[in-house]
Coordinates of C-alpha atoms in Angstrom, one line a residue:
Chain A
M1 CA 10.8 -10.0 -29.4
R2 CA 10.1 -13.7 -29.7
E3 CA 11.5 -15.3 -32.8
I4 CA 8.9 -16.3 -35.3
K5 CA 9.5 -19.9 -36.4
P6 CA 8.1 -21.5 -39.5
R7 CA 4.8 -23.2 -38.5
S8 CA 4.7 -27.0 -38.2
P9 CA 1.9 -29.1 -39.7
L10 CA 0.7 -29.7 -36.2
A11 CA 0.3 -25.9 -35.6
F12 CA -1.7 -25.7 -38.9
L13 CA -3.9 -28.5 -37.7
L14 CA -4.6 -26.9 -34.3
I15 CA -5.3 -23.5 -35.9
G16 CA -7.7 -25.2 -38.3
I17 CA -9.5 -27.0 -35.5
A18 CA -9.9 -23.7 -33.5
V19 CA -11.2 -21.8 -36.5
L20 CA -13.6 -24.5 -37.5
Y21 CA -14.9 -24.8 -34.0
A22 CA -15.6 -21.0 -33.9
V23 CA -17.2 -21.0 -37.4
I24 CA -19.6 -23.9 -36.6
L25 CA -20.5 -22.7 -33.1
F26 CA -20.6 -18.9 -33.4
I27 CA -20.4 -17.6 -36.9
A28 CA -22.6 -20.0 -38.8
P29 CA -25.6 -19.4 -36.4
L30 CA -25.1 -15.7 -36.7
V31 CA -25.1 -15.9 -40.5
A32 CA -28.2 -18.1 -40.4
I33 CA -30.0 -15.6 -38.2
I34 CA -29.1 -12.7 -40.5
Y35 CA -30.2 -14.8 -43.5
G36 CA -33.5 -15.8 -41.8
A37 CA -34.4 -12.3 -40.8
F38 CA -33.9 -10.9 -44.3
K39 CA -35.0 -13.8 -46.5
D40 CA -38.6 -12.5 -46.9
G41 CA -37.6 -8.9 -47.5
I42 CA -38.0 -5.9 -45.3
D43 CA -41.8 -5.9 -44.7
P44 CA -42.0 -8.7 -42.2
I45 CA -39.2 -7.1 -40.3
I46 CA -41.0 -3.8 -40.0
E47 CA -44.2 -5.7 -39.1
T48 CA -42.4 -7.5 -36.3
L49 CA -40.7 -4.4 -35.0
T50 CA -44.0 -2.5 -34.8
D51 CA -45.9 -5.4 -33.1
P52 CA -46.9 -4.0 -29.7
S53 CA -46.2 -7.3 -28.0
V54 CA -42.7 -7.4 -29.4
L55 CA -42.0 -3.9 -28.3
H56 CA -43.4 -4.7 -24.9
A57 CA -41.2 -7.8 -24.7
F58 CA -38.1 -5.7 -25.5
E59 CA -39.1 -3.1 -22.9
V60 CA -39.5 -5.8 -20.2
S61 CA -36.2 -7.3 -21.1
L62 CA -34.4 -4.0 -21.2
V63 CA -35.9 -2.3 -18.1
L64 CA -35.7 -5.4 -15.9
A65 CA -32.1 -6.1 -17.0
L66 CA -31.2 -2.6 -16.1
G67 CA -32.9 -3.1 -12.7
A68 CA -30.9 -6.3 -12.2
V69 CA -27.7 -4.4 -13.1
L70 CA -28.6 -1.7 -10.5
I71 CA -29.2 -4.2 -7.8
N72 CA -26.2 -6.3 -8.5
T73 CA -23.9 -3.3 -8.8
I74 CA -24.7 -2.3 -5.3
F75 CA -24.8 -5.8 -4.0
G76 CA -21.7 -6.8 -5.9
L77 CA -19.7 -3.8 -4.6
V78 CA -20.8 -4.5 -1.0
T79 CA -20.0 -8.2 -1.4
A80 CA -16.6 -7.6 -2.9
W81 CA -15.8 -5.2 -0.1
V82 CA -17.0 -7.6 2.6
L83 CA -15.0 -10.5 1.2
V84 CA -11.8 -8.5 0.8
R85 CA -11.9 -6.2 3.9
Q86 CA -13.8 -8.2 6.6
K87 CA -12.6 -11.3 8.3
F88 CA -15.5 -13.2 9.7
R89 CA -16.5 -16.8 10.4
G90 CA -18.0 -18.5 7.3
R91 CA -16.3 -16.1 5.0
G92 CA -14.9 -19.0 2.9
I93 CA -18.3 -20.5 2.6
F94 CA -19.9 -17.2 1.7
N95 CA -17.2 -16.7 -0.9
T96 CA -18.1 -20.0 -2.5
L97 CA -21.9 -19.4 -2.3
I98 CA -21.6 -16.3 -4.4
D99 CA -20.9 -18.6 -7.4
I100 CA -24.1 -20.6 -7.0
P101 CA -25.9 -18.8 -9.9
F102 CA -23.0 -19.9 -12.2
V103 CA -23.5 -23.6 -11.4
F104 CA -27.3 -23.8 -10.8
S105 CA -29.5 -24.6 -13.7
P106 CA -31.7 -21.4 -14.2
V107 CA -34.8 -23.5 -14.6
I108 CA -34.2 -25.0 -11.1
A109 CA -33.6 -21.5 -9.7
G110 CA -36.8 -20.3 -11.3
Y111 CA -38.7 -23.3 -9.8
A112 CA -37.2 -22.6 -6.4
M113 CA -38.5 -19.0 -6.6
I114 CA -42.0 -20.3 -7.4
V115 CA -41.8 -22.5 -4.3
L116 CA -40.6 -19.6 -2.2
F117 CA -42.6 -16.7 -3.5
G118 CA -45.6 -18.4 -5.1
R119 CA -49.0 -18.8 -3.5
G120 CA -48.5 -20.5 -0.1
G121 CA -44.7 -20.1 -0.3
W122 CA -42.7 -19.2 2.8
L123 CA -41.9 -15.7 1.5
A124 CA -45.1 -15.1 -0.5
P125 CA -45.7 -11.4 -0.4
P126 CA -49.1 -10.3 0.8
I127 CA -49.5 -7.1 -1.2
F128 CA -48.3 -7.7 -4.8
P129 CA -47.5 -10.9 -6.7
I130 CA -44.0 -11.9 -7.5
V131 CA -44.4 -15.1 -9.3
F132 CA -45.9 -14.8 -12.8
A133 CA -45.4 -11.1 -12.6
L134 CA -42.7 -8.6 -13.4
P135 CA -41.1 -8.6 -9.9
G136 CA -40.4 -12.3 -10.4
I137 CA -38.7 -11.7 -13.6
L138 CA -36.5 -9.0 -12.0
L139 CA -35.7 -11.5 -9.3
A140 CA -34.8 -14.2 -11.8
K141 CA -32.6 -11.8 -13.8
T142 CA -30.9 -10.6 -10.7
F143 CA -30.3 -14.1 -9.5
V144 CA -28.6 -15.4 -12.6
S145 CA -26.4 -12.3 -13.0
L146 CA -25.5 -11.9 -9.4
P147 CA -21.8 -13.0 -9.3
F148 CA -20.4 -10.8 -12.1
V149 CA -19.8 -7.5 -10.4
A150 CA -18.6 -9.0 -7.2
R151 CA -16.2 -11.3 -9.0
E152 CA -14.8 -8.6 -11.2
V153 CA -14.3 -6.1 -8.4
Q154 CA -13.0 -8.4 -5.7
P155 CA -9.5 -9.1 -7.1
V156 CA -8.9 -5.5 -8.0
L157 CA -10.0 -4.4 -4.6
D158 CA -7.7 -7.0 -3.1
S159 CA -4.8 -5.7 -5.1
I160 CA -5.2 -2.0 -4.1
S161 CA -2.5 -0.9 -1.7
P162 CA -3.9 0.3 1.6
E163 CA -1.5 3.2 1.7
P164 CA -3.4 5.7 -0.5
E165 CA -6.4 5.0 1.7
D166 CA -4.4 5.7 4.8
A167 CA -3.0 8.8 3.2
A168 CA -6.5 10.1 2.5
Y169 CA -7.5 9.5 6.2
T170 CA -4.5 11.4 7.5
I171 CA -5.3 14.2 5.0
G172 CA -8.7 14.4 6.6
A173 CA -11.0 12.6 4.1
S174 CA -14.0 10.8 5.7
R175 CA -14.5 7.1 4.9
W176 CA -17.1 7.9 2.3
A177 CA -15.0 10.6 0.7
T178 CA -12.1 8.2 0.6
F179 CA -14.1 5.5 -1.0
R180 CA -15.6 7.8 -3.6
R181 CA -12.5 9.8 -4.5
V182 CA -9.6 7.4 -3.8
I183 CA -10.9 3.8 -4.0
L184 CA -13.7 3.9 -6.5
P185 CA -11.6 5.5 -9.3
E186 CA -9.4 2.5 -9.1
L187 CA -12.3 0.1 -9.4
W188 CA -14.1 1.8 -12.3
T189 CA -12.9 -0.3 -15.1
A190 CA -13.5 -3.6 -13.3
L191 CA -16.8 -2.4 -12.2
L192 CA -17.9 -1.4 -15.7
Y193 CA -16.7 -4.7 -17.0
G194 CA -18.8 -6.5 -14.3
I195 CA -21.8 -4.3 -15.1
V196 CA -21.6 -5.1 -18.9
L197 CA -21.4 -8.9 -18.1
T198 CA -24.3 -8.5 -15.7
F199 CA -26.4 -6.8 -18.3
A200 CA -25.5 -9.3 -21.0
R201 CA -26.5 -12.2 -18.7
A202 CA -29.7 -10.5 -17.5
V203 CA -30.9 -9.6 -21.0
G204 CA -30.2 -13.0 -22.4
E205 CA -31.7 -15.1 -19.6
F206 CA -34.5 -17.4 -20.7
G207 CA -34.9 -20.4 -18.4
A208 CA -35.4 -18.9 -15.0
V209 CA -37.4 -16.0 -16.5
S210 CA -39.8 -18.1 -18.3
V211 CA -40.4 -20.4 -15.3
V212 CA -41.0 -17.5 -12.9
G213 CA -42.7 -15.1 -15.3
G214 CA -44.9 -17.6 -17.1
N215 CA -44.4 -16.0 -20.5
I216 CA -47.7 -14.1 -20.5
E217 CA -47.9 -12.2 -23.8
G218 CA -47.9 -8.5 -23.4
Y219 CA -47.2 -8.8 -19.7
T220 CA -44.3 -11.0 -18.6
E221 CA -43.1 -12.0 -21.9
T222 CA -39.4 -11.0 -22.5
A223 CA -37.5 -10.8 -25.8
T224 CA -36.0 -14.2 -25.3
S225 CA -39.3 -15.8 -24.4
F226 CA -40.9 -14.1 -27.5
V227 CA -38.4 -15.9 -29.7
F228 CA -39.4 -19.2 -28.0
R229 CA -43.1 -18.5 -28.6
A230 CA -42.5 -17.3 -32.2
L231 CA -40.8 -20.6 -33.0
N232 CA -43.7 -22.6 -31.5
D233 CA -46.1 -20.5 -33.5
R234 CA -44.1 -21.1 -36.7
N235 CA -43.6 -17.3 -36.9
S236 CA -40.0 -17.8 -38.1
T237 CA -39.4 -14.2 -39.3
G238 CA -40.5 -12.8 -35.9
A239 CA -38.1 -15.2 -34.2
Y240 CA -35.2 -14.3 -36.5
V241 CA -35.7 -10.6 -36.3
V242 CA -35.9 -10.5 -32.5
S243 CA -32.9 -12.9 -32.3
L244 CA -31.0 -10.7 -34.7
I245 CA -31.5 -7.6 -32.5
L246 CA -30.5 -9.6 -29.4
C247 CA -27.4 -10.7 -31.3
L248 CA -26.5 -7.1 -32.2
V249 CA -26.8 -6.2 -28.5
S250 CA -24.4 -9.1 -27.7
V251 CA -21.9 -8.0 -30.3
L252 CA -22.0 -4.5 -29.0
I253 CA -21.4 -5.8 -25.5
L254 CA -18.5 -7.9 -26.8
F255 CA -16.8 -4.8 -28.3
L256 CA -17.4 -2.9 -25.1
M257 CA -15.8 -5.7 -23.1
N258 CA -12.9 -5.8 -25.4
L259 CA -12.4 -2.1 -25.0
L260 CA -12.6 -2.3 -21.2
R261 CA -10.3 -5.3 -21.0
R262 CA -7.6 -3.3 -22.9
R263 CA -8.1 -0.4 -20.5
M264 CA -7.7 -2.8 -17.6
V265 CA -4.4 -4.1 -19.0
V266 CA -3.2 -0.5 -19.5
S267 CA -4.1 0.7 -16.1
R268 CA -2.6 -2.3 -14.4
G269 CA 0.6 -2.3 -16.5
Chain B
M1 CA 3.3 22.0 18.0
S2 CA 4.7 19.4 20.2
I3 CA 4.2 15.6 20.1
E4 CA 4.1 13.7 23.3
V5 CA 3.8 10.0 23.6
L6 CA 3.2 8.5 27.1
H7 CA 3.5 4.8 28.0
V8 CA 2.2 3.7 24.7
N9 CA 1.8 -0.1 24.1
K10 CA 0.6 -2.0 21.1
S11 CA 0.5 -5.7 20.4
F12 CA -0.6 -7.5 17.2
D13 CA -2.3 -10.7 18.2
T14 CA -0.2 -11.5 21.3
T15 CA 3.1 -10.2 20.0
P16 CA 4.1 -6.8 21.6
I17 CA 5.2 -4.4 18.8
V18 CA 5.5 -1.2 20.8
R19 CA 6.4 -1.4 24.5
D20 CA 5.8 1.3 27.0
V21 CA 7.2 4.1 24.8
S22 CA 7.4 7.6 26.2
V23 CA 9.0 10.5 24.4
K24 CA 8.3 14.2 23.9
I25 CA 9.2 16.0 20.7
E26 CA 9.4 19.7 21.0
T27 CA 8.0 22.3 18.6
G28 CA 10.1 22.8 15.5
E29 CA 12.2 19.7 16.2
L30 CA 13.0 17.0 13.6
F31 CA 13.1 13.8 15.5
V32 CA 14.4 10.7 13.9
L33 CA 13.2 7.3 15.0
L34 CA 15.9 4.9 14.1
G35 CA 15.7 1.1 14.2
A36 CA 16.1 -2.1 12.3
S37 CA 13.1 -3.4 10.3
G38 CA 10.5 -5.0 12.5
S39 CA 11.6 -2.8 15.5
G40 CA 8.2 -1.2 15.8
K41 CA 9.2 2.2 14.6
S42 CA 6.6 2.4 11.8
T43 CA 3.9 1.1 14.1
L44 CA 4.7 3.9 16.5
L45 CA 4.4 6.5 13.8
R46 CA 1.0 5.1 12.7
L47 CA -0.1 5.1 16.3
I48 CA 0.7 8.8 16.5
A49 CA -1.2 9.4 13.2
G50 CA -4.2 7.4 14.5
L51 CA -4.0 4.9 11.6
I52 CA -3.7 2.1 14.3
E53 CA -5.4 2.1 17.6
L54 CA -3.2 1.7 20.7
D55 CA -3.7 -0.8 23.4
S56 CA -2.8 1.6 26.2
G57 CA -1.1 4.9 26.8
T58 CA -1.7 8.5 25.8
I59 CA -0.8 10.6 22.8
L60 CA -0.8 14.4 23.0
L61 CA -0.5 16.7 20.0
N62 CA 0.3 20.3 21.2
D63 CA -0.9 19.3 24.7
R64 CA -4.2 18.1 23.4
D65 CA -5.1 14.5 24.2
V66 CA -5.8 12.9 20.8
T67 CA -5.5 9.3 22.0
H68 CA -9.0 8.4 21.0
L69 CA -9.4 10.7 18.0
S70 CA -9.6 9.4 14.4
P71 CA -6.7 10.2 12.0
Q72 CA -9.0 12.8 10.3
Q73 CA -9.4 14.6 13.6
R74 CA -5.7 14.5 14.4
G75 CA -4.7 16.4 11.3
T76 CA -1.1 15.1 11.0
G77 CA 0.7 15.2 7.7
F78 CA 1.9 11.7 6.8
V79 CA 4.4 10.7 4.1
F80 CA 4.7 7.0 3.2
Q81 CA 7.6 5.1 1.8
N82 CA 5.9 4.2 -1.4
Y83 CA 4.7 7.8 -2.0
S84 CA 1.1 6.5 -2.1
L85 CA 0.0 9.3 -4.4
F86 CA -3.5 9.0 -5.9
R87 CA -2.5 7.8 -9.3
H88 CA -5.7 8.8 -11.1
M89 CA -5.3 12.4 -10.0
T90 CA -2.8 14.9 -11.4
V91 CA 0.0 16.3 -9.3
A92 CA -2.1 19.5 -8.6
Q93 CA -5.2 17.4 -7.7
N94 CA -3.1 15.3 -5.4
I95 CA -1.7 18.4 -3.6
E96 CA -5.0 20.1 -3.3
F97 CA -6.8 17.0 -2.1
G98 CA -6.7 18.1 1.6
L99 CA -7.9 21.5 0.6
S100 CA -10.9 20.3 -1.4
I101 CA -11.8 18.0 1.4
R102 CA -11.9 21.1 3.6
K103 CA -14.0 22.9 1.0
V104 CA -11.4 25.6 0.4
K105 CA -12.3 27.9 -2.5
R106 CA -10.8 27.2 -5.9
L107 CA -8.8 30.3 -6.3
E108 CA -7.2 29.8 -2.9
R109 CA -6.5 26.2 -3.7
E110 CA -4.8 27.1 -6.9
Q111 CA -2.6 29.6 -5.2
R112 CA -1.6 27.2 -2.5
V113 CA -0.8 24.5 -5.0
N114 CA 1.4 26.9 -6.9
E115 CA 3.2 27.9 -3.6
L116 CA 3.8 24.2 -2.8
L117 CA 5.0 23.3 -6.3
E118 CA 7.5 26.1 -5.9
L119 CA 8.5 24.8 -2.5
I120 CA 9.2 21.4 -3.9
E121 CA 10.7 22.8 -7.1
L122 CA 8.2 21.2 -9.4
Q123 CA 6.7 24.3 -11.0
G124 CA 4.9 23.4 -14.2
Y125 CA 4.4 19.8 -13.2
G126 CA 0.8 20.4 -11.9
N127 CA -0.9 18.7 -14.8
R128 CA 1.2 15.5 -14.9
Y129 CA 0.1 12.2 -13.5
P130 CA 2.2 10.5 -10.8
A131 CA 3.2 7.7 -13.2
Q132 CA 4.9 10.4 -15.4
L133 CA 7.2 11.4 -12.5
S134 CA 10.4 9.8 -11.1
G135 CA 10.4 8.3 -7.6
G136 CA 12.1 11.4 -6.2
Q137 CA 9.6 13.7 -7.8
Q138 CA 6.7 11.6 -6.6
Q139 CA 8.0 11.7 -3.0
R140 CA 8.2 15.5 -3.3
V141 CA 4.6 15.7 -4.4
A142 CA 3.7 13.4 -1.5
L143 CA 5.4 15.9 0.8
A144 CA 3.6 18.8 -0.7
R145 CA 0.3 17.0 -0.4
A146 CA 0.9 16.4 3.3
L147 CA 1.8 20.0 3.8
A148 CA -1.0 21.6 1.8
Y149 CA -3.5 21.8 4.6
Q150 CA -0.9 23.0 7.1
P151 CA -0.9 20.1 9.4
N152 CA 0.1 20.3 13.1
V153 CA 2.9 17.8 12.7
L154 CA 4.7 16.0 9.9
L155 CA 5.2 12.2 10.1
L156 CA 7.5 10.5 7.6
D157 CA 7.7 6.8 7.3
E158 CA 11.0 5.8 5.6
P159 CA 10.3 8.5 3.0
F160 CA 13.5 8.0 1.1
G161 CA 13.7 4.2 1.5
A162 CA 12.8 3.4 -2.1
L163 CA 15.1 6.0 -3.7
D164 CA 18.7 5.6 -4.8
V165 CA 21.5 7.1 -2.8
K166 CA 22.2 10.3 -4.6
I167 CA 18.6 11.4 -4.7
R168 CA 18.1 10.3 -1.1
V169 CA 20.8 12.6 0.1
Q170 CA 19.5 15.5 -1.9
L171 CA 15.9 15.0 -0.9
R172 CA 16.6 14.7 2.8
Q173 CA 18.5 18.0 2.7
N174 CA 15.6 19.6 0.9
L175 CA 13.3 18.1 3.5
R176 CA 15.5 19.5 6.3
A177 CA 15.5 22.9 4.7
I178 CA 11.7 22.9 4.3
Q179 CA 11.1 21.7 7.8
Q180 CA 13.3 24.4 9.3
R181 CA 11.9 27.2 7.0
L182 CA 8.3 26.3 8.0
G183 CA 9.2 25.5 11.6
L184 CA 7.5 22.1 11.4
T185 CA 7.6 19.5 14.2
A186 CA 8.4 16.3 12.5
I187 CA 9.1 12.6 13.2
L188 CA 11.0 10.7 10.5
V189 CA 11.3 6.9 10.7
T190 CA 14.3 5.3 9.1
H191 CA 16.7 2.4 9.4
D192 CA 19.5 4.4 7.8
Q193 CA 21.9 5.8 10.4
E194 CA 23.6 8.1 8.0
E195 CA 20.3 9.7 7.2
A196 CA 19.5 10.1 10.9
F197 CA 22.9 11.7 11.5
D198 CA 22.5 14.0 8.6
I199 CA 19.2 15.6 9.5
A200 CA 18.1 14.8 13.0
D201 CA 17.9 17.3 15.9
R202 CA 17.5 14.3 18.1
I203 CA 17.5 10.5 17.4
G204 CA 15.5 7.9 19.3
I205 CA 16.9 4.4 19.1
I206 CA 14.1 1.8 19.0
D207 CA 14.7 -1.9 19.3
Q208 CA 12.1 -4.7 19.7
G209 CA 9.4 -2.1 20.4
E210 CA 11.4 -0.4 23.1
L211 CA 12.6 3.2 22.8
L212 CA 16.1 2.5 24.3
E213 CA 17.5 6.0 24.4
V214 CA 17.1 9.5 23.0
G215 CA 19.7 12.1 22.3
A216 CA 21.5 14.3 19.9
P217 CA 23.3 12.4 17.1
D218 CA 26.9 13.1 18.4
Q219 CA 25.9 12.3 21.9
L220 CA 24.4 9.0 21.0
Y221 CA 27.5 8.1 18.9
R222 CA 30.1 9.2 21.4
N223 CA 28.4 8.3 24.6
P224 CA 25.6 5.8 24.3
T225 CA 24.2 4.2 27.4
H226 CA 23.0 1.0 25.7
R227 CA 25.1 -1.6 24.1
F228 CA 22.5 -1.8 21.3
T229 CA 23.0 1.8 20.5
A230 CA 26.7 1.5 20.6
T231 CA 26.7 -1.4 18.1
F232 CA 23.8 -0.1 16.0
L233 CA 25.2 3.3 15.4
G234 CA 28.5 2.9 13.6
T235 CA 31.1 0.3 14.5
A236 CA 31.9 -0.4 18.1
N237 CA 35.0 -2.0 19.7
L238 CA 33.8 -3.4 23.0
L239 CA 36.1 -4.7 25.8
D240 CA 34.9 -6.3 29.0
A241 CA 36.4 -4.6 32.0
R242 CA 35.8 -3.4 35.6
R243 CA 35.9 0.1 37.0
N244 CA 37.7 0.4 40.4
G245 CA 38.8 3.5 42.1
T246 CA 39.8 5.9 39.3
N247 CA 40.8 3.3 36.8
V248 CA 39.4 0.7 34.5
Y249 CA 41.0 -2.7 34.5
W250 CA 41.0 -5.9 32.5
G251 CA 43.6 -8.6 32.6
D252 CA 46.8 -6.7 33.4
V253 CA 45.7 -3.6 31.6
K254 CA 44.9 -0.5 33.6
I255 CA 43.7 2.7 32.0
P256 CA 42.2 5.8 33.7
A257 CA 38.4 5.9 34.0
P258 CA 36.7 8.6 31.9
A259 CA 35.2 11.5 33.8
N260 CA 31.7 11.3 35.1
T261 CA 31.6 7.5 35.3
E262 CA 31.5 7.2 39.1
Q263 CA 28.2 5.4 38.9
F264 CA 30.0 2.4 37.4
S265 CA 32.4 2.1 40.4
G266 CA 33.1 -1.5 41.4
K267 CA 31.0 -2.8 38.5
P268 CA 31.7 -4.8 35.4
V269 CA 31.6 -2.4 32.4
E270 CA 32.3 -2.5 28.7
V271 CA 34.9 -0.1 27.3
L272 CA 33.6 1.4 24.0
A273 CA 36.1 2.7 21.5
R274 CA 35.1 3.7 18.0
P275 CA 37.4 2.7 15.2
E276 CA 38.7 6.3 14.8
E277 CA 39.5 6.4 18.5
V278 CA 42.0 3.5 18.3
A279 CA 45.6 4.2 17.5
L280 CA 48.2 1.8 16.2
S281 CA 51.9 2.6 16.7
C282 CA 55.2 0.9 15.9
T283 CA 56.8 1.6 19.3
R284 CA 55.4 2.0 22.8
E285 CA 56.8 5.5 23.1
R286 CA 54.9 6.8 20.0
A287 CA 51.5 5.4 21.1
P288 CA 49.0 8.2 22.0
G289 CA 46.4 7.9 24.7
S290 CA 46.1 4.9 26.9
I291 CA 48.0 1.8 25.8
I292 CA 46.0 -1.4 26.1
G293 CA 48.7 -3.8 24.8
Q294 CA 50.1 -5.3 21.6
G295 CA 48.5 -6.8 18.6
I296 CA 49.1 -8.1 15.1
V297 CA 47.7 -6.4 12.0
D298 CA 45.3 -8.8 10.5
S299 CA 44.1 -6.9 7.4
I300 CA 44.2 -3.5 5.8
A301 CA 41.3 -2.5 3.5
F302 CA 41.0 0.6 1.4
A303 CA 37.9 2.7 2.3
G304 CA 38.2 5.9 0.4
P305 CA 39.8 8.7 2.5
V306 CA 40.8 6.2 5.3
L307 CA 42.1 2.7 5.7
R308 CA 40.1 0.1 7.6
V309 CA 42.5 -2.0 9.7
T310 CA 41.7 -5.1 11.7
V311 CA 44.1 -5.8 14.5
C312 CA 44.2 -8.9 16.7
L313 CA 45.1 -8.3 20.3
L314 CA 47.8 -10.6 21.7
S315 CA 46.1 -10.5 25.1
H316 CA 42.3 -10.3 25.9
D317 CA 41.4 -13.6 24.1
R318 CA 43.0 -12.4 20.9
K319 CA 40.1 -10.1 20.3
N320 CA 39.8 -8.3 17.0
L321 CA 39.6 -4.5 16.9
Q322 CA 38.4 -2.4 14.0
V323 CA 40.6 0.7 13.4
L324 CA 40.3 3.6 11.0
L325 CA 43.6 5.1 10.1
A326 CA 44.7 8.0 7.8
P327 CA 47.0 6.8 5.0
S328 CA 49.7 9.0 6.5
D329 CA 49.5 7.2 9.9
V330 CA 49.9 3.9 8.1
R331 CA 52.9 5.1 6.3
D332 CA 54.5 6.8 9.4
Q333 CA 54.0 3.8 11.7
N334 CA 55.1 1.2 9.0
I335 CA 51.9 -0.7 9.4
E336 CA 51.7 -3.8 7.3
V337 CA 49.7 -7.0 7.6
G338 CA 51.3 -9.5 10.0
Q339 CA 53.3 -6.7 11.8
E340 CA 53.2 -6.4 15.6
V341 CA 51.9 -3.0 16.8
W342 CA 51.1 -1.2 20.0
V343 CA 47.4 -0.6 20.4
S344 CA 46.2 2.4 22.3
L345 CA 42.9 4.3 22.8
K346 CA 42.9 8.0 22.2
E347 CA 39.4 8.2 23.6
Y348 CA 36.9 5.7 25.1
H349 CA 33.7 5.5 27.0
L350 CA 32.1 3.1 29.5
L351 CA 28.9 1.1 29.1
A352 CA 27.1 -0.6 31.9
T353 CA 27.2 -4.4 31.5
N354 CA 23.8 -6.0 32.1
A355 CA 25.3 -9.4 33.0
E356 CA 26.2 -9.1 36.7

């Protein structure tokens, strides 16, 4: 055990700064949102939550975020696998490129998608529209949340000893059976963590989604773009209520992450 | 089930790791591949299991050519140094992994798991996780897992390397008993010569990827053909000499040539004498065997039941010899540090010298 020393004034100052920072940046906004949502009583809340366009916006956010999670889980696993297990030319560059969604402004990413997939774009689809339609939103959400699964799984996969895998092969397990029964169980926690992060990012995205989707009410409008529109329309209760629900989702995700992180520490210790 | 390796070669990048190795292991034999780390012994084992692809050569399991088969198709049992159990599975799930892969029915699996838990003396441990077991217990589970699907051959890669001495000795005797009871053909890789002597039917000495020689433990110890074997197995006193007629000569020393060494006639040889084959005596008359001259006792060290004596020869470039003596010999011959003694060889062997 480390000895606990009496705290110095400097330590008090640093703790104070950290707490103040958290209060101003995280806690105060949360309190403001809760206050805003309830300040006119329960009726406007019920009204907002029964508004078909609000429900539709939530549905678009949720379903397409889950779609992005599905795509990025598969893509992320494959990417992590390739980066860890395959040696090929350009692997280093590929490894760096994975992080592009972290550093790109989502608005620019959305604009690039319009250029690519919009009318007259190089990859404009002939059958159904992507831009200003739901596929575009899925694409945008997928893009901005792309690195999480790959980046969570990659180090764990890298640290797994090759011997249990070799053991499974000698015992007679096929490559697929070995992956499913020997490797995947080792990756579960990291994979879930990556999935949760992916979902959080995909649900919360606004910039790329509003550029590609166009925020068409009752069609491509998502929960976050509803908040934006409600603010413009001076429908502050609607904005507060939807924000509050999104916040609750975030808090839930936060707890889930904390839980998973503890499991990760336990399984690695 | 025999294992036959024919002219097998393997390089990593451009470095040869296994060079033209050929050996046949007979049914029911426990063959120990003995070599220093980096000698290529583990690579050879992995080549046999199919975990690594060979560059050239042939591998036969029970006379069937398996050279180009996958590890799954070869059906060998493999035990790794670090146990490599599936840590998210219980002991029972680990053991029955090979059976569930083969779609064996649940009742039969349970029965087999129980048999194996009994075999490795871990009854009642089926529901534990590997992390709850000691290293020795984990290695026994790894053995049971490799035996569950009744493999053709058992391959063990330094299976006791990570365990402490007492458990190591106990486990290798358990392994030997199980191997003999089940009539398994097995190859065990180790760098521990004591382990090799303890359990091997035959030992193969591997150095820098080459299988130098193969033989029964006592044969390799008493009568090695390679200098490397002589020095790697136990301590070796080596003296440069020449065999002429019926004698071996060096300097003004002449001792009779051992039997069956005619092939060395007229050639430079090395005389090999193990420390326990050298005698030290206070007078010429009392020296047993062939006298090779006088020396001065350099040091005497206690080594349990024996004393380890270093003696410096007065002739032969003042070469040091290692000698093992019983405490009673030391007393009877008045051997003390600094004392002059007669040095004789009770037994000795000849090695071909490569430098001609």
